[in-house]
Coordinates of C-alpha atoms and ligand atoms in Angstrom, one line a residue:
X1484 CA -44.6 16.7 -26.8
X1485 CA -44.6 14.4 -23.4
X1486 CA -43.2 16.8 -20.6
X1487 CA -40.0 16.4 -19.8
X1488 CA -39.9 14.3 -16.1
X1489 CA -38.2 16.0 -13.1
X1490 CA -36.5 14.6 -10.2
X1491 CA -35.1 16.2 -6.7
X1492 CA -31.7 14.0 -7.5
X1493 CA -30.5 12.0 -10.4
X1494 CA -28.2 9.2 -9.9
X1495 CA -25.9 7.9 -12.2
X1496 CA -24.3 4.8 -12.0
X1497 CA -25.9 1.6 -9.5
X1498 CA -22.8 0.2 -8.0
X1499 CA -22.2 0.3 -4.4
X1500 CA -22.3 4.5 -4.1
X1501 CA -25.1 4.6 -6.2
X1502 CA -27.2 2.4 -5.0
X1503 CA -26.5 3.9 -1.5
X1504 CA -27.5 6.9 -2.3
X1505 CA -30.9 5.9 -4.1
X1506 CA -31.5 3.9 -1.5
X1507 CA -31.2 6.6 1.5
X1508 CA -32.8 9.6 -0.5
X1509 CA -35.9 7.8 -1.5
X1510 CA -36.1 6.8 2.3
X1511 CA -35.8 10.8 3.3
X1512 CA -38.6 11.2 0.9
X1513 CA -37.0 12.5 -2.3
X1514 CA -37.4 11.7 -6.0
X1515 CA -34.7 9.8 -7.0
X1516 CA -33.8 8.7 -10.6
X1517 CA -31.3 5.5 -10.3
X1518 CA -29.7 5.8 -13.7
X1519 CA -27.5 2.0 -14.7
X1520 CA -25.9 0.9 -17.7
X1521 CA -26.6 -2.6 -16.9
X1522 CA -25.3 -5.7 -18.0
X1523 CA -21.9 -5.5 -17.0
X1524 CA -20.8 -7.5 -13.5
X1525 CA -18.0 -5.0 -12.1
X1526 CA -14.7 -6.6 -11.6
X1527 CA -13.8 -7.3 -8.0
X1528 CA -12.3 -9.2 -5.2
X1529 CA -15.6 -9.1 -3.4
X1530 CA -13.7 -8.4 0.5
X1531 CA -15.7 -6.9 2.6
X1532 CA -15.1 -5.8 6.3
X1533 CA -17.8 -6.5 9.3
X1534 CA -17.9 -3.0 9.7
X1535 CA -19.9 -2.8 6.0
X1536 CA -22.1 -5.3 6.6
X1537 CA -23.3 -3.9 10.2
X1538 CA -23.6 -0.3 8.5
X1539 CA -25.5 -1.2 5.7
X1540 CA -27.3 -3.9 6.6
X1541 CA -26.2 -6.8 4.1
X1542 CA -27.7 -10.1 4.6
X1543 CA -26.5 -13.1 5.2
X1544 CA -27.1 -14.8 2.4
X1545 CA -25.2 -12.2 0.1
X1546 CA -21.9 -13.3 1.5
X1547 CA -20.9 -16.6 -0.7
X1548 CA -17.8 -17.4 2.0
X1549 CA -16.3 -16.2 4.8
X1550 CA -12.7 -15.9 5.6
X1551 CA -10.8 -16.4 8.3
X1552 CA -7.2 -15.5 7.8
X1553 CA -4.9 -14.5 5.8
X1554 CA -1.5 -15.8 4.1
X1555 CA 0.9 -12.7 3.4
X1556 CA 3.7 -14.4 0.5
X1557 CA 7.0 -12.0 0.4
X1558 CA 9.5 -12.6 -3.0
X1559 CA 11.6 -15.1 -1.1
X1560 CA 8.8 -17.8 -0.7
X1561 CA 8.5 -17.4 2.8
X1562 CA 4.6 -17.5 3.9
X1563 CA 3.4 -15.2 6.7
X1564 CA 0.1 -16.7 7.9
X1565 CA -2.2 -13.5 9.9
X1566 CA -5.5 -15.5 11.5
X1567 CA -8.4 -13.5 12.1
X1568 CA -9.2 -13.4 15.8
X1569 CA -13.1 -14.2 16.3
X1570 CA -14.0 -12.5 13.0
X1571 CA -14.2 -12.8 9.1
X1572 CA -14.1 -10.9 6.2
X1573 CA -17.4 -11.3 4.0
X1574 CA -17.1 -12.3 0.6
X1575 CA -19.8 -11.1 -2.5
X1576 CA -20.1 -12.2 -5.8
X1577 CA -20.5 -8.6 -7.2
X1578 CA -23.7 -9.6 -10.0
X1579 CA -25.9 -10.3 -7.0
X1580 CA -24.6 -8.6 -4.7
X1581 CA -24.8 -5.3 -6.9
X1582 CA -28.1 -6.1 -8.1
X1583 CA -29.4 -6.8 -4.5
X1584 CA -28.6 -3.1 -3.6
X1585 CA -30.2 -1.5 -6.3
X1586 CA -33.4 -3.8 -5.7
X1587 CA -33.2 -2.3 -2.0
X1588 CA -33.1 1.1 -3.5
X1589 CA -35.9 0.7 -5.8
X1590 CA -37.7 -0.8 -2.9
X1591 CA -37.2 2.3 -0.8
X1592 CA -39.3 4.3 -3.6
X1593 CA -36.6 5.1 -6.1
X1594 CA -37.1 5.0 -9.8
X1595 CA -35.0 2.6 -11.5
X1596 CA -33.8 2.7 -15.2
X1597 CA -31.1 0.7 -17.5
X1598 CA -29.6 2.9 -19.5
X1599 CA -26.4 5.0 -20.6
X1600 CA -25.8 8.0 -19.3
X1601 CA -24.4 10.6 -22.5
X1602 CA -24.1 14.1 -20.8
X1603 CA -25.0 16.7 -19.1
X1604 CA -26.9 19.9 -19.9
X1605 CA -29.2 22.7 -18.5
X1606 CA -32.9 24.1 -19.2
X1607 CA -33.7 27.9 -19.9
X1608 CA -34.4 27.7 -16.2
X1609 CA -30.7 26.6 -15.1
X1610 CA -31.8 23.2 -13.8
X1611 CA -29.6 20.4 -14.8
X1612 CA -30.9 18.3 -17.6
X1613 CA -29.4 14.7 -17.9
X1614 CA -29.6 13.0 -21.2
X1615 CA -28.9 9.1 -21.7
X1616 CA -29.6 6.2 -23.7
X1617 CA -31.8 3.9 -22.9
X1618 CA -31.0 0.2 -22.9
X1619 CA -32.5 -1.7 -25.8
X1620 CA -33.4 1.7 -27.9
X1621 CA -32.4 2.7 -31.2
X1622 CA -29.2 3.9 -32.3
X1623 CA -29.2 7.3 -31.9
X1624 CA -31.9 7.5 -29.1
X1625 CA -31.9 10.4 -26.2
X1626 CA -34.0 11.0 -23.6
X1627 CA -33.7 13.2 -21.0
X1628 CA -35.0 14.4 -17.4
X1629 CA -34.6 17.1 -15.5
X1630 CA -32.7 16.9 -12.1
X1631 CA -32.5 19.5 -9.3
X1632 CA -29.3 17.6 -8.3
X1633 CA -26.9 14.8 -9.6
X1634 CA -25.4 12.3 -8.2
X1635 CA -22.7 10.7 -10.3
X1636 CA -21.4 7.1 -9.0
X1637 CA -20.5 6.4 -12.5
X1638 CA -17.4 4.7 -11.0
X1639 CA -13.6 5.3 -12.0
X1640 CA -13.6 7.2 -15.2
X1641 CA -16.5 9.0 -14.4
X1642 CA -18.2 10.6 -17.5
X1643 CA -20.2 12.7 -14.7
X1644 CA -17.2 13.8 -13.0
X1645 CA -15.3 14.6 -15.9
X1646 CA -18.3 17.1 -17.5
X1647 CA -19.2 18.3 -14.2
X1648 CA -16.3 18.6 -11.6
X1649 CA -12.5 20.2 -12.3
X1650 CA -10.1 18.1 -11.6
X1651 CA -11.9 14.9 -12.1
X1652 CA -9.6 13.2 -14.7
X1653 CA -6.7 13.4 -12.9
X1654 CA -7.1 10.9 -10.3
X1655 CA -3.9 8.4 -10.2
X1656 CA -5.1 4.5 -11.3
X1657 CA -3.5 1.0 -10.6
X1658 CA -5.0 -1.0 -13.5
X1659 CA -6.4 -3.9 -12.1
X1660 CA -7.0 -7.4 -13.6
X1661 CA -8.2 -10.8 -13.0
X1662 CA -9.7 -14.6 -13.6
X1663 CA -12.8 -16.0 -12.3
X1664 CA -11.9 -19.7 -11.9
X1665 CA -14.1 -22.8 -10.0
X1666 CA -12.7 -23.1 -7.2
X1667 CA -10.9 -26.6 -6.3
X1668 CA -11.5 -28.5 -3.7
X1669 CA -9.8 -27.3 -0.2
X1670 CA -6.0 -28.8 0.0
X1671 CA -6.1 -29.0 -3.6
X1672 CA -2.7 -26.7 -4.7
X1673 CA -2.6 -25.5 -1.1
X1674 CA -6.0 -23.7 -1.6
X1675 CA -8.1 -22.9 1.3
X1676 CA -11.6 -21.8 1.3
X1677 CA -11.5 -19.5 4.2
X1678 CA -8.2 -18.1 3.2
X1679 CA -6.9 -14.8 1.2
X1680 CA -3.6 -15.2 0.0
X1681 CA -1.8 -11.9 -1.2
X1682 CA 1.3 -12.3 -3.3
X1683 CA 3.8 -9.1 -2.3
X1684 CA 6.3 -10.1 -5.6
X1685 CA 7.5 -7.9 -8.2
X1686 CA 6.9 -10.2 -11.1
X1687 CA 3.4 -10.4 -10.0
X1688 CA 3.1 -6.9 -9.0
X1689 CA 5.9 -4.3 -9.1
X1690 CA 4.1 -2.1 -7.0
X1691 CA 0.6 -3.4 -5.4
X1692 CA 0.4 -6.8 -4.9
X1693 CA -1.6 -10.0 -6.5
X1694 CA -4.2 -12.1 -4.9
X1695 CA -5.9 -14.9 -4.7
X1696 CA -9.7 -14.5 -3.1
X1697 CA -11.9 -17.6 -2.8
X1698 CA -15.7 -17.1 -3.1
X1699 CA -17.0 -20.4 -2.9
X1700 CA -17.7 -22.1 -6.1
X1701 CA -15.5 -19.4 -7.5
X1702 CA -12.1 -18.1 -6.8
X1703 CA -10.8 -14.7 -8.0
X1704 CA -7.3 -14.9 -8.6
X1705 CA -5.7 -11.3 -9.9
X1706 CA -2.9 -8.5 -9.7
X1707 CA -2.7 -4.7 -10.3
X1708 CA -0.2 -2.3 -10.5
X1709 CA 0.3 1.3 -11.5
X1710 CA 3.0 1.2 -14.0
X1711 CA 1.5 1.6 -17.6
X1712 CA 2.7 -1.6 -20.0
X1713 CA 3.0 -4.2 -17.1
X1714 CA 1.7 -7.1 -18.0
X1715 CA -1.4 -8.3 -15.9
X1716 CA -2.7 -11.2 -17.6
X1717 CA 1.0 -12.9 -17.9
X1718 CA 1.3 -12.0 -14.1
X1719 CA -1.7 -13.5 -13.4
X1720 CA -1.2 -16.6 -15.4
X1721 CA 2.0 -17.1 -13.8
X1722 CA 0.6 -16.7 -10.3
X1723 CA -1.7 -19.6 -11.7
X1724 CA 1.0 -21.7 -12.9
X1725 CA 3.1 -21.1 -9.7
X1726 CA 0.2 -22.2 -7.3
X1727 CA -1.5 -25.3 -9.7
X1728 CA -4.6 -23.5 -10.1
X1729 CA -3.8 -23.3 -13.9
X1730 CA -6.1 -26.8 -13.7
X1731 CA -9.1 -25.2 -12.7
X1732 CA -11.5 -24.1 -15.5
X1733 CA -11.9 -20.1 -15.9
X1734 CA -14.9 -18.4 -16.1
X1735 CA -14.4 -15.3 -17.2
X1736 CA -11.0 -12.9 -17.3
X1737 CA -12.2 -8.9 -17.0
X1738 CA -9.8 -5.8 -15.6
X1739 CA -10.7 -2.0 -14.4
X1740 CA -9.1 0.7 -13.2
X1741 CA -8.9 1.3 -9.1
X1742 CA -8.5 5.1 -8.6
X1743 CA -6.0 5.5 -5.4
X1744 CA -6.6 9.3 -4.7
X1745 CA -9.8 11.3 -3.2
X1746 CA -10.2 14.0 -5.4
X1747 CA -9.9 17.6 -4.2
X1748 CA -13.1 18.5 -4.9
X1749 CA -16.5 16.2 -5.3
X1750 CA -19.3 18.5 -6.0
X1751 CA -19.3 21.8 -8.9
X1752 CA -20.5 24.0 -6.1
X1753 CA -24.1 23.9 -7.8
X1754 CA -26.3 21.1 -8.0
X1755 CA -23.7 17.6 -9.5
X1756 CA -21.9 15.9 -6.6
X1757 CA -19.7 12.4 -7.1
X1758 CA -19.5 9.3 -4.3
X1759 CA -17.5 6.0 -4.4
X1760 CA -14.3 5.3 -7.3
X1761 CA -15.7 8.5 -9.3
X1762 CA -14.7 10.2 -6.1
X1763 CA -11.6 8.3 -5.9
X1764 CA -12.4 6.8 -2.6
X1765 CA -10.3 3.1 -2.6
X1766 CA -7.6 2.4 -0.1
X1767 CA -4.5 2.8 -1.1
X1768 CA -1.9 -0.1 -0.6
X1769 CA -5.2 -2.5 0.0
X1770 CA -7.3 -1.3 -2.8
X1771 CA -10.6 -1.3 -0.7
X1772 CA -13.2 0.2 -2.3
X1773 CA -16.6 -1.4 -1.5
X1774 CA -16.8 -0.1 2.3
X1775 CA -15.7 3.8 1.1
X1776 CA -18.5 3.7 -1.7
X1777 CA -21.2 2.1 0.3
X1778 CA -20.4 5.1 2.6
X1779 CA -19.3 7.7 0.0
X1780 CA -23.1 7.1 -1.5
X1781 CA -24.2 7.7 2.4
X1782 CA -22.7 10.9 2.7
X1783 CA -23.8 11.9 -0.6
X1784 CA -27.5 11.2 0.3
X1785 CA -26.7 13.3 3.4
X1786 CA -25.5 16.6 1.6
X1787 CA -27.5 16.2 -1.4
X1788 CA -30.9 16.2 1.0
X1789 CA -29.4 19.2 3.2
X1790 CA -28.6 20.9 -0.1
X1791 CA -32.6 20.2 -1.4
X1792 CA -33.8 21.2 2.1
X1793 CA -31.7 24.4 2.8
X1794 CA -31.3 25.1 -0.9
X1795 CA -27.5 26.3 -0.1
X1796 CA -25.3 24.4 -2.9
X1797 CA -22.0 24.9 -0.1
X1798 CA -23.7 22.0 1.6
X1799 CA -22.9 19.7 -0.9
X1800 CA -19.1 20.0 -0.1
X1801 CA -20.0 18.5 3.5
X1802 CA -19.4 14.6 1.8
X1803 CA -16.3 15.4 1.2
X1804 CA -16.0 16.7 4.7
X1805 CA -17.4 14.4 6.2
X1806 CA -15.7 11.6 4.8
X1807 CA -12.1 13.3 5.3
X1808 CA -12.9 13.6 8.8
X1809 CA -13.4 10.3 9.3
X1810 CA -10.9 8.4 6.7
X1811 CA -8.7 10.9 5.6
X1812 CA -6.2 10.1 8.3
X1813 CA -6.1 5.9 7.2
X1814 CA -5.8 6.9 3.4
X1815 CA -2.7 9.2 4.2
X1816 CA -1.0 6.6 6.3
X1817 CA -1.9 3.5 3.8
X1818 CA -0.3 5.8 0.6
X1819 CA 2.5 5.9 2.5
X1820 CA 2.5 2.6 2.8
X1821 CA 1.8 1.6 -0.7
X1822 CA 4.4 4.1 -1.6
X1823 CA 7.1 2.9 0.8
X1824 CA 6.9 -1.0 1.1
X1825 CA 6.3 -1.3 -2.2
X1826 CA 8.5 -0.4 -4.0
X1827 CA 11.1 -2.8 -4.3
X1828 CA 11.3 -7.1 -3.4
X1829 CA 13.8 -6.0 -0.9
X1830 CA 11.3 -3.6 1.0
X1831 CA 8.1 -6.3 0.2
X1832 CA 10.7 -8.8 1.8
X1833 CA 10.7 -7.0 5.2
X1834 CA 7.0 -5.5 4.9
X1835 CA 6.0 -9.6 4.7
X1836 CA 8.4 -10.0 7.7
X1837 CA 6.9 -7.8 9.6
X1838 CA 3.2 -8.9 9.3
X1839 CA 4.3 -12.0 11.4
X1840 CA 4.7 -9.7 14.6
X1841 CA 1.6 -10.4 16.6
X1842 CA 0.5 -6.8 17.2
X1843 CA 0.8 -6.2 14.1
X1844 CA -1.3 -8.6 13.1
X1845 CA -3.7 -7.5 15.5
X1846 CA -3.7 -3.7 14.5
X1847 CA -3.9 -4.5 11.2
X1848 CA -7.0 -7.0 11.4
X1849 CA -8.4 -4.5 13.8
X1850 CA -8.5 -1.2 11.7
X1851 CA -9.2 -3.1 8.3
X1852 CA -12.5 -4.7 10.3
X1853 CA -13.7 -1.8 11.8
X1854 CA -12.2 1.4 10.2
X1855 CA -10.6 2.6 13.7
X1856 CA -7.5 3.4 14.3
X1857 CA -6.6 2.0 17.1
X1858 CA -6.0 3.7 19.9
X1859 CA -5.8 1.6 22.8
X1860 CA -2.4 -0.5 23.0
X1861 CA 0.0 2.9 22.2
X1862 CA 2.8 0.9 23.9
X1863 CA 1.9 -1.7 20.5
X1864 CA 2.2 1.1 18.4
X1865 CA 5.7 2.1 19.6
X1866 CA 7.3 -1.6 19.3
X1867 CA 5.7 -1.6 15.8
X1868 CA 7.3 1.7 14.8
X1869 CA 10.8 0.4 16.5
X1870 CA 10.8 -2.9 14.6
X1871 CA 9.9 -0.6 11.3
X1872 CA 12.9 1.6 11.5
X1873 CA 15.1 -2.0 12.9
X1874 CA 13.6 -3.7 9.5
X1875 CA 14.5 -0.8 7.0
X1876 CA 17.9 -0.4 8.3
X1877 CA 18.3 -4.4 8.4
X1878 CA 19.0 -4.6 11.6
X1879 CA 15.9 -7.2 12.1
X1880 CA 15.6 -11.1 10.1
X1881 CA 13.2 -9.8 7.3
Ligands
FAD2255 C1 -10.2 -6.2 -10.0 C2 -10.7 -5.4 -8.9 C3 -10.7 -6.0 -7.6 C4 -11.3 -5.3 -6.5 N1 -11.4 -6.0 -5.3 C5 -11.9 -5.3 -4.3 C6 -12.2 -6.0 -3.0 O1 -11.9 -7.2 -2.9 N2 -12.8 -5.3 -2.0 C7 -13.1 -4.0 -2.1 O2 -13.6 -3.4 -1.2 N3 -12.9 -3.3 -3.3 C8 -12.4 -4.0 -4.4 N4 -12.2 -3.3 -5.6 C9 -12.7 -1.9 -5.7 C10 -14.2 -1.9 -5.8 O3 -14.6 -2.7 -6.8 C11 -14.7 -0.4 -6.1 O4 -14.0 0.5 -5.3 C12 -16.2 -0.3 -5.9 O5 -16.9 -1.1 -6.8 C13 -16.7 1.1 -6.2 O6 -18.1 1.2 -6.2 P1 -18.8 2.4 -7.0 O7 -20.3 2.2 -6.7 O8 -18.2 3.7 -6.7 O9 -18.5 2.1 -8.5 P2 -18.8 0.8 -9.4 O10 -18.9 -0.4 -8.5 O11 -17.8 0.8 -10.5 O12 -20.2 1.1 -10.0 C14 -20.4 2.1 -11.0 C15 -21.7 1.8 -11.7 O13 -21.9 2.8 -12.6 C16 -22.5 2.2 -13.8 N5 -22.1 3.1 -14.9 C17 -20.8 3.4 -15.3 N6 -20.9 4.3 -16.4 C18 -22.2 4.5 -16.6 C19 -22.9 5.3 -17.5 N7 -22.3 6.0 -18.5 N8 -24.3 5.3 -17.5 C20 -24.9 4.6 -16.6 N9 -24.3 3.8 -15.6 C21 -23.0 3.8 -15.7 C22 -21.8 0.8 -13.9 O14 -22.7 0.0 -14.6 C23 -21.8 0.4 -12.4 O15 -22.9 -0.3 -12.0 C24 -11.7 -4.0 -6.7 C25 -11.6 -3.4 -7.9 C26 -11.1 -4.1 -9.0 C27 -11.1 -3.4 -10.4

């Protein structure tokens, strides 16, 4: 019988987190395992901040556009244009872009495999044991390896988390949807290369908000929402209708769920830790999720390779920590946002009215890009929370 193979951490799942991880373990010298179904291009608006690319080092030639500003539409029509001051948001088509990372991880030393992780289990010696399936084998087919830790960036829904860590299947979801089209030419149906448009309607969305990203020869046009039964695809067809880009030619239609809540605990205090949407990391009210995975899987590397060095499984609650510490403050204040503008046309109407205040646009633009809060302008900050309170009582033009 061929021995069973053994490796200092075992990552499931190659997105963003994933690859991360692989990526920085193998560089610190560990065995990694990168562990990916394969096959499958993840469903995504592509948007990422500077701040992602400086971090983790994304070239150039990954980003197929780069956008400039922004059009904010409330349910009356009116537009709400937010220009980006010097700056862009990088857009990635996520087949490439996904496979780049894991080719960077595999290039760091990591082993890579395509295959379906099943479950987890544990030797006589109490080491985790991680059995999958193998792309292209046999019905029926298991193999497993042994793994002194676990990594699982398995995504939302994560079959690691919800074997390994309590809690794990109760993050909240918005269920998200949307169309791949070719993109028309720029002017066509008011479409502009360099420009996100985000619909803030309740017949798109009743409580997130529809988009429409371009990505060069491809534009992703979608919606999401919470409520269970809404109907994305008619949303989204409408949103198409609405804006003429019903005559462009689709590509492919796919959905997936965005989890909208950090889970309370990451790790199983003993050797399996999660990073990225099987964490529950995306921004609520944007739904931002590519930034908090690439740095989830970052923080997991960390922990898992103090864990390994010090062999004290409490270290592997420090990505958690860690990533708290430094986002935990912008998820609280963007669920409450979510939460309260939201929630109704009338309260989209005045959230869309206030993005055209100038600091506002620049705070906004500011924290999104670079994951700051801003600090500097506190008079800003208190004419921003004066014309909230004027808006919700009515007392400002929406
Ligand atoms: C429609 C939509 C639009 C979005 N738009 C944006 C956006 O514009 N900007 C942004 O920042 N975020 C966006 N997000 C969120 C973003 O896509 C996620 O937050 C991000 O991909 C999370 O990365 P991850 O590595 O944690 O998980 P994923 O990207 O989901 O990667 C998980 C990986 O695990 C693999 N896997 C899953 N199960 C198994 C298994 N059993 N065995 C082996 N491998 C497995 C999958 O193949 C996949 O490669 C969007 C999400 C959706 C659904």
């Amino acid at each position: 019988m061929a021995a069973v193979e053994t490796f200092d951490t075992v990552v499931v799942g190659g997105g963003p987190a994933g690859a991360t991880a692989a990526t920085d373990l193998a560089r610190r010298g560990r065995s990694v395992l990168l562990l990916d179904k394969a096959g499958r291009i993840k469903p995504c608006g592509g948007a990422i901040p500077p701040v992602a690319i400086r971090q983790f080092e994304i070239p150039d030639h990954m980003l197929v556009a780069k956008i400039t500003g922004a059009r904010m539409i409330a349910p009356s029509a009116r537009q709400v244009d937010m220009p980006i001051d010097g700056g862009f948001v990088g857009m990635v088509d996520r087949g490439p872009f996904d496979e780049w990372l894991r080719e960077r991880a595999e290039a760091a030393g990591a082993t890579r495999r395509a295959g379906t992780f099943e479950r987890l289990g544990r030797d006589d010696s109490g080491l985790s044991l991680v059995h999958y399936r193998p792309r292209d084998a046999a019905a029926g087919t298991s193999v497993s390896v042994r793994a002194r830790t676990v990594i699982g960036a398995d995504g939302a829904i994560s079959q690691v988390g919800r074997q390994a860590v309590p809690g794990a299947d109760q993050v909240p979801h918005v269920f998200a949807y949307h169309e791949i089209v070719e993109s028309p030419a720029s002017g066509v149906a008011d479409f502009d290369p360099a420009r996100c448009d985000v619909y803030y309607q309740g017949p798109l969305s009743p409580d997130f908000y529809a988009w429409i990203f371009p990505h060069g020869a491809t534009t992703s046009i979608g919606t999401g929402s919470m409520r269970k039964g809404f109907a994305l695809r008619e949303a989204v067809a409408q949103l198409r209708r609405t804006t003429g880009l019903d005559a462009c030619a689709t590509i492919r239609h796919e959905g997936a769920p965005i989890p909208l809540h950090p889970l309370k605990r990451w790790d199983n205090g003993r050797d399996v830790l999660l990073a990225g949407d099987a964490a529950g990391v995306v921004a609520p009210a944007s739904g931002e999720g590519i930034f908090y995975a690439l740095t989830g899987g970052r923080l997991a590397a960390e922990a898992v390779d103090e864990a390994l060095a010090t062999g004290d499984a409490r270290a592997l609650a420090l990505a958690r920590k860690r990533f708290m510490k430094a986002h935990g403050r912008v998820f609280f204040i963007l669920g409450l946002l979510q939460r309260f503008w939201y929630r109704s046309d009338w309260t989209r109407e005045r959230f869309v009215g206030m993005c055209r205040d100038p600091d506002v646009q620049r705070l906004t633009w500011q924290a999104y890009m670079n994951k700051e809060l801003v600090r500097a302008k506190p008079a800003a900050h208190v004419r921003i929370f004066f014309k909230d309170i004027a808006s919700l009582c009515g007392l400002a033009h929406p």
